[in-house]
């Protein structure tokens, strides 16, 4: 250990579930509509309105919880979390307190480059709750006006709380990446941080090694991080800040001045700043919501959800490594692109029969193309069958890798099959006999080179390859070299 | 000669159906009666003066054209001002909602409209249904039609008083701890609190969600059956409404119960019960015996905790249900310029005094807006209960109050289950005394709370309960008989009450 302390990080992730309607009413959850156009008496908390649970939200939450290896209780209930804020129209948020939908799960993370050992990160709980509205503070000169948009109020959120098992900002980032990937595979959330459909709060402190054993520093909750990279940076900053503070003041968790505080991440300054300094334990006065009945989750329901999960990232990576002979790093790259790309890869690999080649070509040929255009595999113009046909030609030696790339470019640009593209480029398969005739002719015309080769300078044959290409651009340099050497040896 | 207004809703409906009476005639008769009486009774907060005759005409036209009409076609109904009605002022008798026009109909209102009822107007109540005398209305004090010096009971005081004063044949009330049955008893009319879940609460402005039920108030149990039939039923908008078929109450109601077994609650005939009330109730039981019923004593050992349990649970739920009235979105908001000026002034004073702790503790403008809006918008009793509920749910008190109350609630429920093993109905008084004088208990909330002694446990256990007129005090104040049945035996209750009303005429007396 380089530093005399251990970092403890726990993450609270809120993800918006991909339901058509809100958690307790029929309003749309679409992002970006004009303010207050997706509201009804229920989600704006009109007197007399009552919530009715959205079954789809429960289903999506359950999918996630099962995939996170959580324990699912037989029944779960709803609680009111009470506080006053203008974007919370009822004066309470419907959430889950002491009987959450799931608890005690784990998510395995690993670093494909081996920066840390793979580990299971404990999931404390994953529960459903409704989102609040959005406050927009108008700081225009002369007036401090606040406007409330309740379109988001009542949107279903799944809050996923991890144990403080993460030991570095890099692990935290890896956990988030893996979680996001999993949620994408499950089809439960689009995890768009910019649109707020994935939000992260982090709790961090240090356990400093002392003669009397490890001493915890005060816990800090960090908010306002709007990318995974920001989370990593904020946590690095915060760990260093806490270490500095410990060295200066030596305040431990729970001592006077050692209570939990909340800090925000300032992306511009690349620093955290104090948000809530006062020692206040908020009392949310949770109690069961009498407007809603507990949700019963029979064993069969949980099992049918489990059966419907499909192949999740961890299993998929393992299958690619063992079944297709690619490295953990490559498997990670492919799986991280999402299920659709993996399916494309599998189709290509299965059809061309070489997982490794398929992987290389897809990383260089497909991923780069997709990345340049910021698009997804659905937009890729070459069908998997044609891509496989191309690789087959390369593997059979009908095309060199560089010629293959040219063919691929043609296929993309003109939407052509391998055959069509090869024809357009004037590429034809050169007959072995034809190639031998050509080589024989070249050797006869270049006795000097033959002599050099016979004298042990094999490299000299290189200039023959150039000449061969001039005569026939489709001549495979490797084959030309092999044939020439064979013929010289037989002379 | 018996006046039109003395007829029961059942008879009036028959006349409407026979064409002997038009909806317009009937509506006009009630409007005239309201003109005559409501100056004294003050049962209505607002009357739909401009639409009543229109509604009635529309129904007459439908009937004349031979079009199908609803179950209550042409019958006027008064509604407690706690149910949202689209576009109509719905105040909950609170300044907080003094200018609130809901954008939607409560399910009960929708059902009344679909049944072609003529909606007469909105009746007075204790603010947000919190009270037992209707004195907690922010707007007016309703008087008892039998004695204008006395309270009508509450919180559905306006609904009970308007039926008693013959200003409406049918009224809708709500009952959280006795709020239909208590005013019905004190005004000498019949009022039913249905089983919890029988009537949708959607659009009923919540007081205590796990206890609130909408129910009918009328002259007779038969009329209550008619109205309940319209109000009852499953509603996908209310998760707590129960999906079971609605019996044809109005057809069943006249079928007497054979071999009826009544249970007399030992604990309800003790300290605090007025002698005349006890006498009337015991006399009513003798009527049942003369009709073939048997009477057994039952015990509800936890009933003495009912009031305490009720006030903790109801207040806890109310404290959350009323949090939405914060001045931010709708309803009353404090006058902001004055509020901000005062805040500025206070800040300046603290600054000059160098009181940094005071400055630190000073409200933000938002918090001050909440504080002032709620302080000014709510009445005393509402604030008392919000405080009580907030306290009982606070960290460190939750287990001792709310959780304990939930446990006792379960015991009370179990008491009833035990009792109903041996009897069909539980019978007793509705209130400990007849109507008391206006202002008599205004300064003594505990005495007021104890008035719910016999009724609160019905709500805690989710049972149906009915108040039936069963006599008068020597001062000619009505006395009510209380019947309770197992959950979803509303029909049994209505039949038992009708048996009694066929054998007695207390319900026909008018002030």
mmCIF file with all atom_site columns, C-alpha atoms in Angstrom, chain A residues 41-42 44-53 77 79-80 82-92 97-98 148 150 278 283-293, chain B residues 84 97 100 103-104 196 201-206 209-210 236-240 316-317 319-321 323-326 328-330 360 366 370 374 390 393-395 398 402 406:
data_model
loop_
_atom_site.group_PDB
_atom_site.id
_atom_site.type_symbol
_atom_site.label_atom_id
_atom_site.label_alt_id
_atom_site.label_comp_id
_atom_site.label_asym_id
_atom_site.label_entity_id
_atom_site.label_seq_id
_atom_site.pdbx_PDB_ins_code
_atom_site.Cartn_x
_atom_site.Cartn_y
_atom_site.Cartn_z
_atom_site.occupancy
_atom_site.B_iso_or_equiv
_atom_site.pdbx_formal_charge
_atom_site.auth_seq_id
_atom_site.auth_comp_id
_atom_site.auth_asym_id
_atom_site.auth_atom_id
_atom_site.pdbx_PDB_model_num
ATOM 1  C CA . UNK A 1 41  ? -54.120 15.684 -10.565 1.00 0.00 ? 41  UNK A CA 1
ATOM 2  C CA . UNK A 1 42  ? -52.239 12.652 -9.203  1.00 0.00 ? 42  UNK A CA 1
ATOM 3  C CA . UNK A 1 44  ? -49.179 17.276 -9.067  1.00 0.00 ? 44  UNK A CA 1
ATOM 4  C CA . UNK A 1 45  ? -50.681 16.220 -5.741  1.00 0.00 ? 45  UNK A CA 1
ATOM 5  C CA . UNK A 1 46  ? -54.132 17.755 -6.130  1.00 0.00 ? 46  UNK A CA 1
ATOM 6  C CA . UNK A 1 47  ? -56.395 17.352 -3.105  1.00 0.00 ? 47  UNK A CA 1
ATOM 7  C CA . UNK A 1 48  ? -58.250 14.056 -3.216  1.00 0.00 ? 48  UNK A CA 1
ATOM 8  C CA . UNK A 1 49  ? -56.052 12.415 -5.835  1.00 0.00 ? 49  UNK A CA 1
ATOM 9  C CA . UNK A 1 50  ? -54.741 8.923  -5.143  1.00 0.00 ? 50  UNK A CA 1
ATOM 10 C CA . UNK A 1 51  ? -51.747 6.953  -6.411  1.00 0.00 ? 51  UNK A CA 1
ATOM 11 C CA . UNK A 1 52  ? -52.110 3.644  -8.256  1.00 0.00 ? 52  UNK A CA 1
ATOM 12 C CA . UNK A 1 53  ? -48.989 1.550  -8.741  1.00 0.00 ? 53  UNK A CA 1
ATOM 13 C CA . UNK A 1 77  ? -44.648 -1.801 0.843   1.00 0.00 ? 77  UNK A CA 1
ATOM 14 C CA . UNK A 1 79  ? -43.731 4.651  2.612   1.00 0.00 ? 79  UNK A CA 1
ATOM 15 C CA . UNK A 1 80  ? -44.080 8.391  2.669   1.00 0.00 ? 80  UNK A CA 1
ATOM 16 C CA . UNK A 1 82  ? -41.872 13.757 4.243   1.00 0.00 ? 82  UNK A CA 1
ATOM 17 C CA . UNK A 1 83  ? -40.184 17.063 3.546   1.00 0.00 ? 83  UNK A CA 1
ATOM 18 C CA . UNK A 1 84  ? -41.190 20.430 2.205   1.00 0.00 ? 84  UNK A CA 1
ATOM 19 C CA . UNK A 1 85  ? -39.854 21.595 -1.128  1.00 0.00 ? 85  UNK A CA 1
ATOM 20 C CA . UNK A 1 86  ? -41.637 23.332 -4.001  1.00 0.00 ? 86  UNK A CA 1
ATOM 21 C CA . UNK A 1 87  ? -40.823 20.594 -6.510  1.00 0.00 ? 87  UNK A CA 1
ATOM 22 C CA . UNK A 1 88  ? -42.386 17.988 -4.223  1.00 0.00 ? 88  UNK A CA 1
ATOM 23 C CA . UNK A 1 89  ? -46.086 18.731 -4.665  1.00 0.00 ? 89  UNK A CA 1
ATOM 24 C CA . UNK A 1 90  ? -47.533 16.384 -2.034  1.00 0.00 ? 90  UNK A CA 1
ATOM 25 C CA . UNK A 1 91  ? -45.093 17.389 0.679   1.00 0.00 ? 91  UNK A CA 1
ATOM 26 C CA . UNK A 1 92  ? -43.923 13.799 0.719   1.00 0.00 ? 92  UNK A CA 1
ATOM 27 C CA . UNK A 1 97  ? -38.270 2.557  3.738   1.00 0.00 ? 97  UNK A CA 1
ATOM 28 C CA . UNK A 1 98  ? -37.998 -0.566 5.845   1.00 0.00 ? 98  UNK A CA 1
ATOM 29 C CA . UNK A 1 148 ? -41.240 24.537 -11.131 1.00 0.00 ? 148 UNK A CA 1
ATOM 30 C CA . UNK A 1 150 ? -43.612 18.956 -12.655 1.00 0.00 ? 150 UNK A CA 1
ATOM 31 C CA . UNK A 1 278 ? -24.928 22.303 9.635   1.00 0.00 ? 278 UNK A CA 1
ATOM 32 C CA . UNK A 1 283 ? -36.155 13.561 10.058  1.00 0.00 ? 283 UNK A CA 1
ATOM 33 C CA . UNK A 1 284 ? -38.264 12.425 7.141   1.00 0.00 ? 284 UNK A CA 1
ATOM 34 C CA . UNK A 1 285 ? -40.982 10.969 9.375   1.00 0.00 ? 285 UNK A CA 1
ATOM 35 C CA . UNK A 1 286 ? -41.351 7.898  7.192   1.00 0.00 ? 286 UNK A CA 1
ATOM 36 C CA . UNK A 1 287 ? -44.555 5.943  7.646   1.00 0.00 ? 287 UNK A CA 1
ATOM 37 C CA . UNK A 1 288 ? -46.450 3.442  5.486   1.00 0.00 ? 288 UNK A CA 1
ATOM 38 C CA . UNK A 1 289 ? -48.507 5.096  2.757   1.00 0.00 ? 289 UNK A CA 1
ATOM 39 C CA . UNK A 1 290 ? -52.124 4.244  3.580   1.00 0.00 ? 290 UNK A CA 1
ATOM 40 C CA . UNK A 1 291 ? -53.201 4.940  0.000   1.00 0.00 ? 291 UNK A CA 1
ATOM 41 C CA . UNK A 1 292 ? -51.307 1.949  -1.390  1.00 0.00 ? 292 UNK A CA 1
ATOM 42 C CA . UNK A 1 293 ? -51.491 -1.748 -0.695  1.00 0.00 ? 293 UNK A CA 1
ATOM 43 C CA . UNK B 2 84  ? -63.807 17.374 -5.560  1.00 0.00 ? 84  UNK B CA 1
ATOM 44 C CA . UNK B 2 97  ? -58.829 26.095 -0.129  1.00 0.00 ? 97  UNK B CA 1
ATOM 45 C CA . UNK B 2 100 ? -60.007 26.118 -4.925  1.00 0.00 ? 100 UNK B CA 1
ATOM 46 C CA . UNK B 2 103 ? -59.976 20.236 -12.291 1.00 0.00 ? 103 UNK B CA 1
ATOM 47 C CA . UNK B 2 104 ? -61.649 16.865 -11.857 1.00 0.00 ? 104 UNK B CA 1
ATOM 48 C CA . UNK B 2 196 ? -63.690 0.538  4.271   1.00 0.00 ? 196 UNK B CA 1
ATOM 49 C CA . UNK B 2 201 ? -62.076 7.654  -2.000  1.00 0.00 ? 201 UNK B CA 1
ATOM 50 C CA . UNK B 2 202 ? -60.750 9.078  -5.261  1.00 0.00 ? 202 UNK B CA 1
ATOM 51 C CA . UNK B 2 203 ? -61.440 12.798 -5.164  1.00 0.00 ? 203 UNK B CA 1
ATOM 52 C CA . UNK B 2 204 ? -62.313 12.792 -1.489  1.00 0.00 ? 204 UNK B CA 1
ATOM 53 C CA . UNK B 2 205 ? -59.915 15.286 0.050   1.00 0.00 ? 205 UNK B CA 1
ATOM 54 C CA . UNK B 2 206 ? -58.002 13.070 2.433   1.00 0.00 ? 206 UNK B CA 1
ATOM 55 C CA . UNK B 2 209 ? -56.620 7.761  4.340   1.00 0.00 ? 209 UNK B CA 1
ATOM 56 C CA . UNK B 2 210 ? -56.882 4.444  6.172   1.00 0.00 ? 210 UNK B CA 1
ATOM 57 C CA . UNK B 2 236 ? -59.210 1.406  -10.379 1.00 0.00 ? 236 UNK B CA 1
ATOM 58 C CA . UNK B 2 237 ? -58.207 4.917  -9.287  1.00 0.00 ? 237 UNK B CA 1
ATOM 59 C CA . UNK B 2 238 ? -58.355 3.945  -5.605  1.00 0.00 ? 238 UNK B CA 1
ATOM 60 C CA . UNK B 2 239 ? -56.054 1.069  -4.689  1.00 0.00 ? 239 UNK B CA 1
ATOM 61 C CA . UNK B 2 240 ? -57.888 0.615  -1.394  1.00 0.00 ? 240 UNK B CA 1
ATOM 62 C CA . UNK B 2 316 ? -50.316 11.004 11.738  1.00 0.00 ? 316 UNK B CA 1
ATOM 63 C CA . UNK B 2 317 ? -51.960 10.396 8.400   1.00 0.00 ? 317 UNK B CA 1
ATOM 64 C CA . UNK B 2 319 ? -50.071 15.492 9.047   1.00 0.00 ? 319 UNK B CA 1
ATOM 65 C CA . UNK B 2 320 ? -48.795 13.963 5.807   1.00 0.00 ? 320 UNK B CA 1
ATOM 66 C CA . UNK B 2 321 ? -52.024 14.383 3.832   1.00 0.00 ? 321 UNK B CA 1
ATOM 67 C CA . UNK B 2 323 ? -48.481 18.750 3.845   1.00 0.00 ? 323 UNK B CA 1
ATOM 68 C CA . UNK B 2 324 ? -49.436 19.553 0.247   1.00 0.00 ? 324 UNK B CA 1
ATOM 69 C CA . UNK B 2 325 ? -51.190 22.733 1.379   1.00 0.00 ? 325 UNK B CA 1
ATOM 70 C CA . UNK B 2 326 ? -48.023 24.779 1.466   1.00 0.00 ? 326 UNK B CA 1
ATOM 71 C CA . UNK B 2 328 ? -46.590 26.805 -3.428  1.00 0.00 ? 328 UNK B CA 1
ATOM 72 C CA . UNK B 2 329 ? -48.940 25.301 -5.978  1.00 0.00 ? 329 UNK B CA 1
ATOM 73 C CA . UNK B 2 330 ? -52.566 26.177 -5.232  1.00 0.00 ? 330 UNK B CA 1
ATOM 74 C CA . UNK B 2 360 ? -28.366 31.864 11.289  1.00 0.00 ? 360 UNK B CA 1
ATOM 75 C CA . UNK B 2 366 ? -39.271 29.968 1.193   1.00 0.00 ? 366 UNK B CA 1
ATOM 76 C CA . UNK B 2 370 ? -44.549 27.970 4.101   1.00 0.00 ? 370 UNK B CA 1
ATOM 77 C CA . UNK B 2 374 ? -49.917 27.348 6.756   1.00 0.00 ? 374 UNK B CA 1
ATOM 78 C CA . UNK B 2 390 ? -45.957 15.355 13.135  1.00 0.00 ? 390 UNK B CA 1
ATOM 79 C CA . UNK B 2 393 ? -44.152 10.353 13.611  1.00 0.00 ? 393 UNK B CA 1
ATOM 80 C CA . UNK B 2 394 ? -40.914 12.065 14.624  1.00 0.00 ? 394 UNK B CA 1
ATOM 81 C CA . UNK B 2 395 ? -37.733 10.107 15.144  1.00 0.00 ? 395 UNK B CA 1
ATOM 82 C CA . UNK B 2 398 ? -42.620 6.713  16.180  1.00 0.00 ? 398 UNK B CA 1
ATOM 83 C CA . UNK B 2 402 ? -47.650 5.444  15.782  1.00 0.00 ? 402 UNK B CA 1
ATOM 84 C CA . UNK B 2 406 ? -51.060 0.285  14.861  1.00 0.00 ? 406 UNK B CA 1
#
